[in-house]
């Protein structure tokens, strides 16, 4: 009985997380196009037909429609369903890790904005200031959710990577985008300086590997740019969850 109830709770948590990320799909699509993401029904971007409630069931709606619009039969990007699935899995993971509490809610909000930033940066090569401000507000709330990260650590975290990126950009114009700098400032206030440094190190490894792969495949030239925000977002997410363990492992190699 207990296992059955727990399973039902996880299913409900998954559906809630997937539903919230379904709304984030709307934000990701509309904000770069200067569209109102609060008002107006969701519609097919090809034919403009309003979607029915059945069409908008997270993940399952995409499967029921077989990845095509019900009306014009144009293909629907699988990214919508992937993001919804990701939201559900993140929600279940966080509840399992932190429990049904303010910490899980705060982390879910943080991961939600990281997802939005990553997707919008991939699409537009820009990170809107409103998203950075949202992360900064979440960082303020995280002070109460994770008091072990002190105010001083958060203040240092605000500058430790963002200031470095700013200096690099001043020396090498175009080295990093302004959105990347502001993103790491806001995330640093959430993470504190230790986890912020680890997060940036993870992002450098991932982004560097991706850049090398593009060069090898001749998809990009040495002077070409690619969106680095997604790697920063992944780094910040992994850094918060596993940064402490990574730091302990690394120090264990030397001491």
Coordinates of N, CA and C in Angstrom, one line a residue:
X1 N 0.8 -1.2 0.0 CA 0.0 0.0 0.0 C 0.9 1.3 0.0
X2 N 1.9 1.3 0.8 CA 2.8 2.5 0.9 C 3.5 2.7 -0.4
X3 N 4.0 1.6 -1.0 CA 4.7 1.7 -2.3 C 3.7 2.2 -3.4
X4 N 2.5 1.8 -3.3 CA 1.5 2.2 -4.3 C 1.2 3.7 -4.2
X5 N 1.1 4.2 -2.9 CA 0.8 5.6 -2.7 C 2.0 6.4 -3.1
X6 N 3.2 5.9 -2.8 CA 4.4 6.6 -3.2 C 4.5 6.7 -4.7
X7 N 4.1 5.7 -5.4 CA 4.1 5.7 -6.9 C 3.1 6.7 -7.4
X8 N 1.9 6.7 -6.8 CA 0.9 7.7 -7.3 C 1.4 9.1 -7.1
X9 N 2.1 9.3 -5.9 CA 2.6 10.7 -5.7 C 3.7 11.1 -6.7
X10 N 4.5 10.1 -7.1 CA 5.6 10.4 -8.1 C 4.9 10.7 -9.4
X11 N 3.9 10.0 -9.8 CA 3.2 10.2 -11.0 C 2.6 11.6 -11.0
X12 N 2.0 12.0 -9.9 CA 1.4 13.4 -9.8 C 2.5 14.4 -9.9
X13 N 3.6 14.2 -9.2 CA 4.7 15.1 -9.3 C 5.2 15.2 -10.7
X14 N 5.3 14.1 -11.4 CA 5.8 14.1 -12.8 C 4.9 14.9 -13.7
X15 N 3.6 14.7 -13.5 CA 2.6 15.5 -14.3 C 2.7 16.9 -14.1
X16 N 2.9 17.3 -12.8 CA 2.9 18.7 -12.4 C 4.2 19.3 -13.0
X17 N 5.3 18.6 -12.9 CA 6.6 19.1 -13.5 C 6.5 19.3 -15.0
X18 N 5.9 18.3 -15.7 CA 5.7 18.3 -17.1 C 4.8 19.4 -17.6
X19 N 3.7 19.7 -16.8 CA 2.8 20.7 -17.1 C 3.4 22.1 -17.0
X20 N 4.3 22.3 -16.0 CA 4.9 23.6 -15.8 C 5.9 23.8 -17.0
X21 N 6.6 22.7 -17.3 CA 7.6 22.9 -18.4 C 6.9 23.0 -19.8
X22 N 5.6 22.5 -19.8 CA 4.8 22.8 -21.0 C 4.5 24.2 -21.2
X23 N 4.3 24.9 -20.1 CA 4.1 26.4 -20.1 C 5.4 27.1 -20.5
X24 N 6.5 26.5 -20.0 CA 7.8 27.1 -20.3 C 8.1 27.0 -21.8
X25 N 7.5 26.0 -22.5 CA 7.7 25.9 -23.9 C 7.1 27.1 -24.6
X26 N 5.9 27.6 -24.0 CA 5.3 28.8 -24.5 C 6.2 30.0 -24.3
X27 N 6.8 30.1 -23.1 CA 7.7 31.2 -22.8 C 8.9 31.2 -23.8
X28 N 9.5 30.0 -24.0 CA 10.6 29.9 -24.9 C 10.3 30.3 -26.3
X29 N 9.1 30.0 -26.8 CA 8.7 30.3 -28.1 C 8.3 31.8 -28.3
X30 N 7.6 32.3 -27.3 CA 7.0 33.7 -27.5 C 7.9 34.8 -27.1
X31 N 8.7 34.7 -26.0 CA 9.5 35.8 -25.5 C 10.4 36.3 -26.6
X32 N 11.2 35.5 -27.3 CA 12.1 36.1 -28.3 C 11.3 36.7 -29.5
X33 N 10.1 36.4 -29.6 CA 9.2 37.0 -30.7 C 8.4 38.2 -30.2
X34 N 8.7 38.6 -28.9 CA 8.0 39.7 -28.3 C 6.5 39.5 -28.3
X35 N 6.1 38.3 -28.0 CA 4.7 37.9 -27.9 C 4.3 37.7 -26.4
X36 N 3.0 38.0 -26.1 CA 2.6 37.9 -24.7 C 2.5 36.4 -24.4
X37 N 3.2 35.9 -23.4 CA 3.2 34.5 -23.1 C 2.1 34.2 -22.0
X38 N 1.4 35.2 -21.5 CA 0.3 34.9 -20.6 C -1.0 34.8 -21.2
X39 N -1.3 35.7 -22.1 CA -2.6 35.8 -22.7 C -2.6 35.0 -24.1
X40 N -3.7 34.6 -24.5 CA -3.8 33.9 -25.8 C -3.6 32.4 -25.7
X41 N -4.4 31.7 -26.4 CA -4.4 30.2 -26.4 C -3.2 29.7 -27.2
X42 N -2.7 28.6 -26.9 CA -1.6 28.0 -27.6 C -2.1 27.6 -29.0
X43 N -1.3 27.7 -30.0 CA -1.8 27.4 -31.4 C -0.6 26.8 -32.2
X44 N -1.0 26.2 -33.3 CA 0.0 25.7 -34.2 C 0.7 26.9 -34.9
X45 N 2.1 26.9 -34.8 CA 2.8 28.0 -35.4 C 2.7 28.0 -37.0
X46 N 2.3 26.9 -37.5 CA 2.2 26.8 -39.0 C 0.9 27.3 -39.5
X47 N -0.3 26.7 -39.0 CA -1.6 27.1 -39.5 C -2.3 28.0 -38.6
X48 N -1.9 28.2 -37.4 CA -2.5 29.2 -36.5 C -3.7 28.7 -35.8
X49 N -4.1 27.4 -36.0 CA -5.3 26.9 -35.3 C -5.0 26.7 -33.8
X50 N -6.0 27.1 -33.0 CA -5.8 26.9 -31.5 C -5.8 25.4 -31.2
X51 N -5.0 25.1 -30.2 CA -4.9 23.7 -29.8 C -5.9 23.3 -28.8
X52 N -6.5 22.1 -28.9 CA -7.5 21.7 -28.0 C -6.8 21.2 -26.7
X53 N -7.5 21.1 -25.6 CA -7.0 20.6 -24.3 C -6.3 19.3 -24.5
X54 N -6.9 18.4 -25.3 CA -6.3 17.1 -25.5 C -4.9 17.2 -26.2
X55 N -4.8 18.1 -27.1 CA -3.5 18.3 -27.8 C -2.4 18.8 -26.8
X56 N -2.8 19.4 -25.8 CA -1.8 20.0 -24.9 C -1.5 19.2 -23.6
X57 N -1.9 18.0 -23.6 CA -1.5 17.1 -22.5 C 0.0 16.9 -22.6
X58 N 0.7 17.2 -21.5 CA 2.2 17.1 -21.6 C 2.7 15.7 -22.0
X59 N 3.6 15.7 -23.0 CA 4.3 14.5 -23.5 C 3.3 13.6 -24.3
X60 N 2.2 13.2 -23.6 CA 1.2 12.3 -24.2 C 0.5 12.9 -25.4
X61 N 0.2 14.2 -25.3 CA -0.4 14.9 -26.4 C 0.4 14.8 -27.7
X62 N 1.7 14.9 -27.6 CA 2.6 14.8 -28.7 C 2.6 13.4 -29.3
X63 N 2.5 12.4 -28.4 CA 2.5 11.0 -28.8 C 1.1 10.7 -29.5
X64 N 0.0 11.2 -29.0 CA -1.3 11.0 -29.5 C -1.4 11.6 -30.9
X65 N -0.8 12.7 -31.1 CA -0.8 13.4 -32.4 C 0.2 12.9 -33.4
X66 N 1.1 12.0 -32.9 CA 2.2 11.4 -33.7 C 3.1 12.4 -34.2
X67 N 3.3 13.5 -33.4 CA 4.3 14.5 -33.8 C 3.8 15.4 -34.9
X68 N 2.5 15.5 -35.2 CA 2.0 16.3 -36.2 C 0.8 17.1 -35.8
X69 N 0.6 18.3 -36.4 CA -0.6 19.1 -36.1 C -1.8 18.4 -36.5
X70 N -2.8 18.4 -35.6 CA -4.1 17.8 -35.9 C -4.8 18.3 -37.1
X71 N -4.5 19.6 -37.5 CA -5.3 20.3 -38.5 C -4.5 20.3 -39.8
X72 N -3.3 20.8 -39.8 CA -2.5 21.0 -41.1 C -1.5 19.9 -41.3
X73 N -1.3 19.0 -40.3 CA -0.4 17.8 -40.4 C 1.0 18.2 -40.5
X74 N 1.4 19.5 -40.2 CA 2.8 19.8 -40.3 C 3.5 19.2 -39.0
X75 N 4.7 18.9 -39.2 CA 5.5 18.3 -38.1 C 5.7 19.2 -36.9
X76 N 5.5 18.7 -35.7 CA 5.8 19.4 -34.5 C 7.2 19.0 -34.0
X77 N 7.9 20.0 -33.6 CA 9.3 19.7 -33.1 C 9.2 18.8 -31.9
X78 N 10.0 17.7 -31.9 CA 10.0 16.9 -30.7 C 10.6 17.5 -29.5
X79 N 11.2 18.7 -29.7 CA 11.8 19.4 -28.5 C 10.7 19.8 -27.5
X80 N 9.5 20.1 -28.0 CA 8.4 20.4 -27.0 C 8.2 19.2 -26.1
X81 N 8.1 18.0 -26.6 CA 7.8 16.9 -25.8 C 9.0 16.5 -24.9
X82 N 10.2 16.7 -25.4 CA 11.4 16.4 -24.7 C 11.5 17.4 -23.5
X83 N 11.2 18.6 -23.7 CA 11.3 19.6 -22.5 C 10.2 19.2 -21.5
X84 N 9.0 18.8 -21.9 CA 8.0 18.4 -21.0 C 8.4 17.2 -20.2
X85 N 9.0 16.2 -20.9 CA 9.5 15.0 -20.2 C 10.6 15.4 -19.2
X86 N 11.5 16.3 -19.6 CA 12.6 16.7 -18.8 C 12.0 17.4 -17.5
X87 N 11.0 18.2 -17.6 CA 10.3 18.8 -16.5 C 9.8 17.8 -15.5
X88 N 9.1 16.8 -16.0 CA 8.6 15.8 -15.1 C 9.7 15.0 -14.4
X89 N 10.7 14.6 -15.1 CA 11.8 13.9 -14.5 C 12.6 14.7 -13.5
X90 N 12.8 16.0 -13.8 CA 13.4 16.9 -12.8 C 12.6 17.0 -11.6
X91 N 11.3 17.2 -11.7 CA 10.4 17.3 -10.5 C 10.5 16.0 -9.7
X92 N 10.4 14.8 -10.3 CA 10.5 13.6 -9.5 C 11.9 13.4 -8.9
X93 N 12.9 13.8 -9.6 CA 14.3 13.7 -9.0 C 14.5 14.6 -7.8
X94 N 14.0 15.8 -7.9 CA 14.2 16.7 -6.8 C 13.4 16.4 -5.6
X95 N 12.2 15.9 -5.8 CA 11.3 15.4 -4.7 C 12.0 14.2 -4.0
X96 N 12.5 13.3 -4.8 CA 13.2 12.2 -4.3 C 14.5 12.5 -3.5
X97 N 15.1 13.6 -3.9 CA 16.4 14.0 -3.3 C 16.2 14.9 -2.1
X98 N 15.2 15.8 -2.2 CA 15.0 16.8 -1.1 C 13.7 16.6 -0.3
X99 N 12.8 15.9 -0.9 CA 11.5 15.7 -0.2 C 10.5 16.7 -0.7
X100 N 9.3 16.7 -0.1 CA 8.2 17.6 -0.5 C 8.4 18.9 0.4
X101 N 9.3 19.7 0.0 CA 9.6 20.9 0.8 C 10.0 22.1 0.0
X102 N 10.4 23.2 0.7 CA 10.7 24.4 0.0 C 12.0 24.3 -0.8
X103 N 12.9 23.4 -0.3 CA 14.2 23.2 -1.1 C 13.9 22.7 -2.5
X104 N 13.0 21.7 -2.5 CA 12.7 21.1 -3.8 C 12.0 22.1 -4.7
X105 N 11.1 22.9 -4.2 CA 10.5 23.9 -5.0 C 11.5 25.0 -5.5
X106 N 12.4 25.4 -4.6 CA 13.4 26.4 -5.0 C 14.3 25.8 -6.1
X107 N 14.7 24.6 -6.0 CA 15.6 24.0 -7.0 C 14.8 23.8 -8.3
X108 N 13.5 23.4 -8.2 CA 12.8 23.3 -9.4 C 12.6 24.6 -10.2
X109 N 12.4 25.7 -9.4 CA 12.3 27.0 -10.0 C 13.7 27.4 -10.7
X110 N 14.8 27.0 -10.0 CA 16.1 27.3 -10.6 C 16.3 26.5 -11.9
X111 N 16.0 25.2 -11.8 CA 16.2 24.4 -13.0 C 15.3 24.8 -14.1
X112 N 14.1 25.3 -13.8 CA 13.1 25.8 -14.8 C 13.7 27.0 -15.6
X113 N 14.3 27.9 -14.9 CA 14.9 29.1 -15.5 C 16.1 28.7 -16.3
X114 N 16.9 27.8 -15.8 CA 18.1 27.3 -16.6 C 17.7 26.7 -17.9
X115 N 16.6 26.0 -17.9 CA 16.1 25.3 -19.1 C 15.6 26.4 -20.1
X116 N 14.9 27.4 -19.6 CA 14.4 28.5 -20.5 C 15.6 29.2 -21.1
X117 N 16.6 29.6 -20.3 CA 17.8 30.3 -20.7 C 18.5 29.5 -21.8
X118 N 18.7 28.2 -21.5 CA 19.5 27.4 -22.4 C 18.8 27.3 -23.8
X119 N 17.5 27.1 -23.8 CA 16.7 26.9 -25.1 C 16.7 28.3 -25.8
X120 N 16.4 29.3 -25.2 CA 16.3 30.6 -25.8 C 17.7 31.0 -26.4
X121 N 18.8 30.7 -25.7 CA 20.1 31.0 -26.1 C 20.5 30.2 -27.4
X122 N 20.0 28.9 -27.4 CA 20.2 28.1 -28.6 C 19.5 28.7 -29.8
X123 N 18.3 29.2 -29.6 CA 17.5 29.7 -30.7 C 17.9 31.0 -31.2
X124 N 18.4 31.9 -30.2 CA 18.6 33.3 -30.6 C 20.0 33.8 -30.4
X125 N 20.9 33.0 -29.7 CA 22.2 33.5 -29.2 C 22.1 34.7 -28.3
X126 N 21.0 34.8 -27.6 CA 20.8 35.9 -26.7 C 20.2 35.4 -25.4
X127 N 20.5 36.0 -24.3 CA 19.9 35.7 -23.0 C 19.2 37.0 -22.5
X128 N 17.8 37.0 -22.5 CA 17.1 38.2 -22.1 C 17.3 38.5 -20.6
X129 N 17.4 39.8 -20.4 CA 17.6 40.3 -19.0 C 16.6 39.8 -18.0
X130 N 15.3 39.7 -18.5 CA 14.2 39.2 -17.6 C 14.5 37.9 -17.0
X131 N 15.1 37.0 -17.8 CA 15.4 35.7 -17.3 C 16.5 35.7 -16.3
X132 N 17.5 36.5 -16.5 CA 18.6 36.7 -15.5 C 18.0 37.2 -14.2
X133 N 17.1 38.2 -14.3 CA 16.5 38.8 -13.1 C 15.7 37.7 -12.4
X134 N 15.0 36.9 -13.1 CA 14.2 35.8 -12.5 C 15.1 34.9 -11.7
X135 N 16.3 34.5 -12.2 CA 17.2 33.7 -11.5 C 17.7 34.4 -10.3
X136 N 18.0 35.7 -10.4 CA 18.4 36.5 -9.2 C 17.4 36.5 -8.1
X137 N 16.1 36.6 -8.5 CA 15.1 36.5 -7.5 C 15.0 35.2 -6.8
X138 N 15.2 34.1 -7.6 CA 15.2 32.8 -7.1 C 16.4 32.6 -6.1
X139 N 17.5 33.2 -6.5 CA 18.7 33.2 -5.6 C 18.4 33.8 -4.2
X140 N 17.6 34.9 -4.2 CA 17.2 35.5 -2.9 C 16.4 34.5 -2.1
X141 N 15.5 33.8 -2.7 CA 14.7 32.8 -1.9 C 15.5 31.7 -1.5
X142 N 16.6 31.3 -2.3 CA 17.4 30.2 -2.0 C 18.2 30.4 -0.7
X143 N 18.4 31.7 -0.3 CA 19.1 32.0 0.9 C 18.4 31.4 2.1
X144 N 17.0 31.3 2.0 CA 16.2 30.7 3.1 C 16.1 29.2 2.9
X145 N 16.2 28.7 1.7 CA 16.1 27.3 1.4 C 17.4 26.6 1.7
X146 N 18.5 27.2 1.4 CA 19.8 26.7 1.6 C 20.7 27.6 2.4
X147 N 20.4 27.8 3.7 CA 21.1 28.8 4.5 C 22.6 28.4 4.7
X148 N 22.9 27.1 4.4 CA 24.4 26.7 4.6 C 25.3 27.5 3.6
X149 N 24.7 28.0 2.5 CA 25.4 28.9 1.6 C 25.3 30.3 2.2
X150 N 26.3 30.8 2.8 CA 26.2 32.1 3.5 C 26.1 33.2 2.6
X151 N 25.7 34.4 3.1 CA 25.5 35.6 2.3 C 26.8 36.0 1.7
X152 N 27.9 35.9 2.5 CA 29.2 36.3 2.0 C 29.6 35.4 0.8
X153 N 29.4 34.1 0.9 CA 29.7 33.1 -0.2 C 28.9 33.5 -1.4
X154 N 27.7 33.9 -1.2 CA 26.8 34.3 -2.4 C 27.3 35.6 -3.0
X155 N 27.7 36.6 -2.2 CA 28.2 37.8 -2.7 C 29.5 37.6 -3.6
X156 N 30.4 36.8 -3.0 CA 31.6 36.4 -3.7 C 31.2 35.7 -5.0
X157 N 30.3 34.8 -4.9 CA 29.8 34.0 -6.0 C 29.3 34.9 -7.2
X158 N 28.7 36.0 -6.8 CA 28.1 36.9 -7.8 C 29.2 37.5 -8.7
X159 N 30.4 37.6 -8.1 CA 31.5 38.3 -8.9 C 32.6 37.3 -9.4
X160 N 32.7 36.1 -8.7 CA 33.9 35.3 -8.9 C 34.1 34.9 -10.4
X161 N 33.0 34.5 -11.1 CA 33.1 34.1 -12.5 C 32.7 35.2 -13.4
X162 N 31.6 35.9 -13.1 CA 31.2 37.0 -13.9 C 32.2 38.1 -14.2
X163 N 33.0 38.4 -13.1 CA 34.0 39.4 -13.3 C 35.1 38.9 -14.2
X164 N 35.4 37.6 -14.0 CA 36.5 37.0 -14.9 C 36.0 37.1 -16.3
X165 N 34.8 36.7 -16.6 CA 34.2 36.7 -17.9 C 34.2 38.2 -18.5
X166 N 33.9 39.1 -17.7 CA 33.9 40.5 -18.1 C 35.3 41.0 -18.5
X167 N 36.3 40.6 -17.7 CA 37.7 41.0 -18.0 C 38.2 40.3 -19.3
X168 N 37.8 39.0 -19.5 CA 38.2 38.3 -20.7 C 37.6 39.0 -21.9
X169 N 36.3 39.4 -21.8 CA 35.6 40.1 -22.9 C 36.2 41.4 -23.2
X170 N 36.7 42.1 -22.2 CA 37.3 43.4 -22.4 C 38.6 43.3 -23.2
X171 N 39.3 42.2 -22.8 CA 40.6 41.9 -23.4 C 40.5 41.4 -24.8
X172 N 39.5 40.4 -24.9 CA 39.2 39.8 -26.2 C 37.8 40.1 -26.6
X173 N 37.5 41.1 -27.3 CA 36.1 41.5 -27.7 C 35.4 40.3 -28.3
X174 N 34.2 40.0 -27.8 CA 33.4 38.9 -28.3 C 33.7 37.6 -27.7
X175 N 34.7 37.6 -26.7 CA 35.1 36.4 -26.0 C 33.9 35.7 -25.4
X176 N 33.1 36.5 -24.7 CA 31.8 36.0 -24.0 C 30.8 37.0 -24.2
X177 N 29.5 36.6 -24.3 CA 28.4 37.5 -24.5 C 28.0 38.2 -23.1
X178 N 27.4 39.3 -23.2 CA 27.0 40.0 -22.0 C 26.0 39.2 -21.2
X179 N 25.1 38.4 -22.0 CA 24.2 37.5 -21.3 C 24.8 36.5 -20.5
X180 N 26.0 35.9 -21.0 CA 26.7 34.9 -20.2 C 27.2 35.5 -18.9
X181 N 27.7 36.7 -19.0 CA 28.3 37.4 -17.8 C 27.2 37.6 -16.8
X182 N 26.1 38.1 -17.2 CA 25.0 38.4 -16.2 C 24.4 37.1 -15.7
X183 N 24.4 36.1 -16.5 CA 23.8 34.8 -16.1 C 24.7 34.2 -15.0
X184 N 26.0 34.2 -15.1 CA 26.9 33.7 -14.1 C 26.9 34.5 -12.8
X185 N 26.6 35.8 -13.0 CA 26.5 36.6 -11.8 C 25.2 36.2 -10.9
X186 N 24.1 36.0 -11.6 CA 22.9 35.6 -11.0 C 23.0 34.2 -10.4
X187 N 23.6 33.3 -11.2 CA 23.8 31.9 -10.7 C 24.8 31.8 -9.6
X188 N 25.8 32.7 -9.6 CA 26.7 32.8 -8.5 C 26.1 33.1 -7.2
X189 N 25.1 34.0 -7.3 CA 24.4 34.4 -6.1 C 23.6 33.2 -5.5
X190 N 23.2 32.3 -6.4 CA 22.4 31.1 -6.0 C 23.4 30.1 -5.4
X191 N 24.5 29.9 -6.1 CA 25.4 28.8 -5.8 C 26.4 29.0 -4.7
X192 N 26.8 30.3 -4.6 CA 28.0 30.6 -3.7 C 29.2 30.4 -4.6
X193 N 30.4 30.9 -4.1 CA 31.5 31.0 -4.9 C 32.2 29.6 -5.2
X194 N 32.1 28.7 -4.3 CA 32.7 27.4 -4.5 C 32.0 26.6 -5.6
X195 N 30.7 26.5 -5.5 CA 29.9 25.7 -6.5 C 29.9 26.5 -7.8
X196 N 30.0 27.8 -7.7 CA 30.0 28.6 -9.0 C 31.2 28.3 -9.8
X197 N 32.4 28.2 -9.1 CA 33.6 27.9 -9.8 C 33.6 26.5 -10.4
X198 N 33.1 25.5 -9.6 CA 32.9 24.2 -10.1 C 32.0 24.1 -11.3
X199 N 30.9 24.9 -11.2 CA 29.9 24.9 -12.3 C 30.6 25.4 -13.6
X200 N 31.4 26.5 -13.5 CA 32.0 27.1 -14.6 C 33.0 26.1 -15.2
X201 N 33.7 25.4 -14.4 CA 34.7 24.4 -14.8 C 34.0 23.3 -15.6
X202 N 32.9 22.9 -15.2 CA 32.1 21.9 -15.9 C 31.6 22.4 -17.2
X203 N 31.2 23.7 -17.2 CA 30.7 24.3 -18.5 C 31.9 24.5 -19.5
X204 N 33.1 24.8 -19.0 CA 34.2 24.9 -19.9 C 34.6 23.6 -20.5
X205 N 34.5 22.5 -19.7 CA 34.8 21.2 -20.2 C 33.8 20.8 -21.3
X206 N 32.5 21.0 -21.0 CA 31.4 20.6 -21.9 C 31.5 21.5 -23.2
X207 N 31.6 22.8 -23.0 CA 31.6 23.7 -24.1 C 32.8 23.5 -25.0
X208 N 34.0 23.3 -24.3 CA 35.2 23.1 -25.0 C 35.2 21.8 -25.9
X209 N 34.6 20.8 -25.3 CA 34.5 19.5 -26.0 C 33.5 19.7 -27.2
X210 N 32.5 20.5 -27.0 CA 31.5 20.7 -28.1 C 32.2 21.5 -29.2
X211 N 33.0 22.5 -28.8 CA 33.6 23.4 -29.8 C 34.7 22.6 -30.6
X212 N 35.4 21.7 -30.0 CA 36.4 20.9 -30.7 C 35.7 20.0 -31.6
X213 N 34.6 19.4 -31.2 CA 33.8 18.5 -32.1 C 33.3 19.3 -33.4
X214 N 32.9 20.5 -33.2 CA 32.4 21.3 -34.3 C 33.6 21.6 -35.3
X215 N 34.8 21.9 -34.7 CA 36.0 22.2 -35.5 C 36.4 20.9 -36.3
X216 N 36.3 19.8 -35.6 CA 36.7 18.5 -36.3 C 35.8 18.2 -37.5
X217 N 34.5 18.4 -37.2 CA 33.5 18.2 -38.2 C 33.3 19.3 -39.2
X218 N 34.1 20.4 -39.0 CA 34.1 21.5 -39.9 C 32.8 22.2 -39.9
X219 N 32.0 22.2 -38.8 CA 30.8 22.8 -38.7 C 30.9 24.3 -38.4
X220 N 32.1 24.6 -37.7 CA 32.4 26.0 -37.3 C 33.9 26.3 -37.6
X221 N 34.2 27.5 -37.8 CA 35.6 27.9 -38.0 C 36.1 28.4 -36.6
X222 N 37.4 28.7 -36.6 CA 38.0 29.1 -35.3 C 37.5 30.4 -34.8
X223 N 37.0 31.2 -35.6 CA 36.5 32.5 -35.2 C 35.0 32.6 -35.1
X224 N 34.4 31.5 -35.4 CA 32.9 31.4 -35.2 C 32.5 31.3 -33.8
X225 N 31.3 31.7 -33.5 CA 30.7 31.6 -32.1 C 29.6 30.6 -32.1
X226 N 29.4 30.1 -30.9 CA 28.2 29.2 -30.7 C 27.7 29.6 -29.3
X227 N 26.4 29.2 -29.0 CA 25.8 29.6 -27.8 C 26.5 28.8 -26.6
X228 N 27.0 29.6 -25.7 CA 27.7 29.0 -24.5 C 26.8 29.0 -23.3
X229 N 25.7 29.7 -23.4 CA 24.7 29.7 -22.3 C 24.2 28.3 -21.9
X230 N 23.9 27.5 -22.8 CA 23.4 26.1 -22.5 C 24.4 25.3 -21.6
X231 N 25.7 25.5 -21.9 CA 26.7 24.8 -21.2 C 26.9 25.4 -19.8
X232 N 26.7 26.7 -19.7 CA 26.7 27.3 -18.4 C 25.5 26.8 -17.5
X233 N 24.4 26.7 -18.2 CA 23.2 26.2 -17.5 C 23.3 24.8 -17.0
X234 N 23.8 23.9 -17.9 CA 24.1 22.5 -17.5 C 25.1 22.5 -16.3
X235 N 26.2 23.3 -16.5 CA 27.2 23.3 -15.5 C 26.7 23.8 -14.1
X236 N 25.8 24.8 -14.1 CA 25.2 25.3 -12.8 C 24.3 24.2 -12.2
X237 N 23.5 23.5 -13.0 CA 22.7 22.5 -12.5 C 23.5 21.4 -11.9
X238 N 24.4 20.8 -12.6 CA 25.3 19.8 -12.1 C 26.1 20.2 -11.0
X239 N 26.6 21.5 -11.0 CA 27.5 22.0 -10.0 C 26.8 22.0 -8.7
X240 N 25.5 22.4 -8.7 CA 24.8 22.5 -7.4 C 24.5 21.1 -6.8
X241 N 24.1 20.2 -7.7 CA 23.8 18.9 -7.3 C 25.0 18.0 -6.8
X242 N 26.1 18.2 -7.6 CA 27.2 17.3 -7.4 C 28.5 18.0 -7.2
X243 N 28.5 19.3 -7.1 CA 29.7 20.0 -7.0 C 30.5 19.7 -5.7
X244 N 29.8 19.5 -4.6 CA 30.5 19.1 -3.4 C 31.2 17.8 -3.5
X245 N 30.6 16.8 -4.1 CA 31.2 15.5 -4.3 C 32.4 15.6 -5.2
X246 N 32.2 16.4 -6.3 CA 33.3 16.5 -7.3 C 34.5 17.2 -6.6
X247 N 34.3 18.2 -5.8 CA 35.4 18.9 -5.1 C 36.1 18.0 -4.1
X248 N 35.3 17.2 -3.4 CA 35.9 16.2 -2.4 C 36.7 15.2 -3.2
X249 N 36.2 14.7 -4.3 CA 37.0 13.7 -5.1 C 38.3 14.3 -5.6
X250 N 38.2 15.6 -6.1 CA 39.4 16.2 -6.7 C 40.4 16.4 -5.6
X251 N 40.0 16.9 -4.5 CA 41.0 17.2 -3.4 C 41.6 15.9 -2.9
X252 N 40.7 14.8 -2.9 CA 41.2 13.5 -2.5 C 42.4 13.0 -3.3
X253 N 42.5 13.5 -4.6 CA 43.5 13.0 -5.5 C 44.9 13.6 -5.0
X254 N 44.8 14.7 -4.3 CA 46.1 15.4 -3.9 C 46.4 15.3 -2.5
X255 N 45.4 15.1 -1.6 CA 45.7 15.1 -0.2 C 45.3 13.7 0.4

